[in-house]
Amino acid sequence: MEQFIASVIVNGNEIRLVTKDNGYFIYWGEEGKARAIKELLTPTGKKPSQENAHKQFLEAVEATKHLKFSKL
């Protein structure tokens, strides 16, 4: 089951943090339209703690200030 945790909109881009299948995922894309999904993992490939997942989400939010998603 997928559970929504947080969402941020930056310059028309939306980043969502969700849990699914005991893992954390970031959904990226234009506002309301997820175009990419990234599973959050530790450097060793394990599922991160909640604190680490939140940290990675905040890093993604910061990176989104420099990105723009658009149709090709």
PDB file of C-alpha atoms in Angstrom:
ATOM      1  CA  MET A   1       0.000   0.000   0.000  1.00  0.00           C
ATOM      2  CA  GLU A   2       1.280   3.451  -0.913  1.00  0.00           C
ATOM      3  CA  GLN A   3       1.266   6.148   1.779  1.00  0.00           C
ATOM      4  CA  PHE A   4       1.849   9.842   1.076  1.00  0.00           C
ATOM      5  CA  ILE A   5       4.286  11.559   3.486  1.00  0.00           C
ATOM      6  CA  ALA A   6       5.164  14.979   2.054  1.00  0.00           C
ATOM      7  CA  SER A   7       4.949  17.084  -1.085  1.00  0.00           C
ATOM      8  CA  VAL A   8       6.667  20.287  -2.169  1.00  0.00           C
ATOM      9  CA  ILE A   9       6.114  22.397  -5.281  1.00  0.00           C
ATOM     10  CA  VAL A  10       9.096  24.433  -6.495  1.00  0.00           C
ATOM     11  CA  ASN A  11       8.950  26.478  -9.712  1.00  0.00           C
ATOM     12  CA  GLY A  12       6.074  24.366 -11.049  1.00  0.00           C
ATOM     13  CA  ASN A  13       7.867  21.097 -10.229  1.00  0.00           C
ATOM     14  CA  GLU A  14       6.398  18.729  -7.656  1.00  0.00           C
ATOM     15  CA  ILE A  15       8.404  16.377  -5.456  1.00  0.00           C
ATOM     16  CA  ARG A  16       6.555  13.796  -3.343  1.00  0.00           C
ATOM     17  CA  LEU A  17       7.872  11.482  -0.661  1.00  0.00           C
ATOM     18  CA  VAL A  18       5.882   8.273  -0.308  1.00  0.00           C
ATOM     19  CA  THR A  19       6.280   4.888   1.347  1.00  0.00           C
ATOM     20  CA  LYS A  20       5.440   1.745  -0.580  1.00  0.00           C
ATOM     21  CA  ASP A  21       6.312  -1.891   0.108  1.00  0.00           C
ATOM     22  CA  ASN A  22       8.294  -0.907   3.233  1.00  0.00           C
ATOM     23  CA  GLY A  23      10.502   1.438   1.184  1.00  0.00           C
ATOM     24  CA  TYR A  24      10.704   5.158   0.493  1.00  0.00           C
ATOM     25  CA  PHE A  25      10.251   6.674  -2.960  1.00  0.00           C
ATOM     26  CA  ILE A  26      10.504  10.157  -4.450  1.00  0.00           C
ATOM     27  CA  TYR A  27       8.079  11.029  -7.239  1.00  0.00           C
ATOM     28  CA  TRP A  28       9.365  13.874  -9.465  1.00  0.00           C
ATOM     29  CA  GLY A  29       7.624  15.819 -12.183  1.00  0.00           C
ATOM     30  CA  GLU A  30       5.479  18.718 -13.176  1.00  0.00           C
ATOM     31  CA  GLU A  31       2.843  19.750 -10.664  1.00  0.00           C
ATOM     32  CA  GLY A  32       0.302  16.933 -10.446  1.00  0.00           C
ATOM     33  CA  LYS A  33       2.142  14.706 -12.982  1.00  0.00           C
ATOM     34  CA  ALA A  34       4.847  12.360 -11.706  1.00  0.00           C
ATOM     35  CA  ARG A  35       7.301  11.717 -14.538  1.00  0.00           C
ATOM     36  CA  ALA A  36      10.001   9.846 -12.635  1.00  0.00           C
ATOM     37  CA  ILE A  37      10.124   7.615  -9.580  1.00  0.00           C
ATOM     38  CA  LYS A  38      13.290   7.071  -7.561  1.00  0.00           C
ATOM     39  CA  GLU A  39      13.606   4.528  -4.788  1.00  0.00           C
ATOM     40  CA  LEU A  40      15.640   5.860  -1.890  1.00  0.00           C
ATOM     41  CA  LEU A  41      18.468   3.576  -0.799  1.00  0.00           C
ATOM     42  CA  THR A  42      21.568   3.861   1.361  1.00  0.00           C
ATOM     43  CA  PRO A  43      25.000   3.814  -0.341  1.00  0.00           C
ATOM     44  CA  THR A  44      25.153   0.062   0.408  1.00  0.00           C
ATOM     45  CA  GLY A  45      21.787  -0.533  -1.308  1.00  0.00           C
ATOM     46  CA  LYS A  46      19.674  -1.017   1.808  1.00  0.00           C
ATOM     47  CA  LYS A  47      16.393   0.686   2.626  1.00  0.00           C
ATOM     48  CA  PRO A  48      17.029   3.931   4.540  1.00  0.00           C
ATOM     49  CA  SER A  49      15.772   4.887   7.971  1.00  0.00           C
ATOM     50  CA  GLN A  50      12.930   7.385   8.165  1.00  0.00           C
ATOM     51  CA  GLU A  51      15.392  10.132   9.160  1.00  0.00           C
ATOM     52  CA  ASN A  52      17.674   9.361   6.222  1.00  0.00           C
ATOM     53  CA  ALA A  53      14.716   9.248   3.802  1.00  0.00           C
ATOM     54  CA  HIS A  54      13.586  12.684   4.982  1.00  0.00           C
ATOM     55  CA  LYS A  55      17.131  14.011   4.540  1.00  0.00           C
ATOM     56  CA  GLN A  56      17.291  12.680   0.969  1.00  0.00           C
ATOM     57  CA  PHE A  57      13.868  14.184   0.256  1.00  0.00           C
ATOM     58  CA  LEU A  58      15.036  17.611   1.436  1.00  0.00           C
ATOM     59  CA  GLU A  59      18.142  17.281  -0.768  1.00  0.00           C
ATOM     60  CA  ALA A  60      15.850  16.518  -3.731  1.00  0.00           C
ATOM     61  CA  VAL A  61      13.756  19.594  -2.934  1.00  0.00           C
ATOM     62  CA  GLU A  62      16.918  21.718  -2.953  1.00  0.00           C
ATOM     63  CA  ALA A  63      18.042  20.186  -6.284  1.00  0.00           C
ATOM     64  CA  THR A  64      14.636  20.899  -7.823  1.00  0.00           C
ATOM     65  CA  LYS A  65      15.286  24.622  -7.487  1.00  0.00           C
ATOM     66  CA  HIS A  66      17.707  24.139 -10.416  1.00  0.00           C
ATOM     67  CA  LEU A  67      15.582  21.756 -12.544  1.00  0.00           C
ATOM     68  CA  LYS A  68      12.587  22.206 -14.804  1.00  0.00           C
ATOM     69  CA  PHE A  69      10.477  19.261 -15.945  1.00  0.00           C
ATOM     70  CA  SER A  70       8.793  19.682 -19.311  1.00  0.00           C
ATOM     71  CA  LYS A  71       7.431  17.576 -22.154  1.00  0.00           C
ATOM     72  CA  LEU A  72       9.846  16.566 -24.889  1.00  0.00           C
TER      73      LEU A  72
END
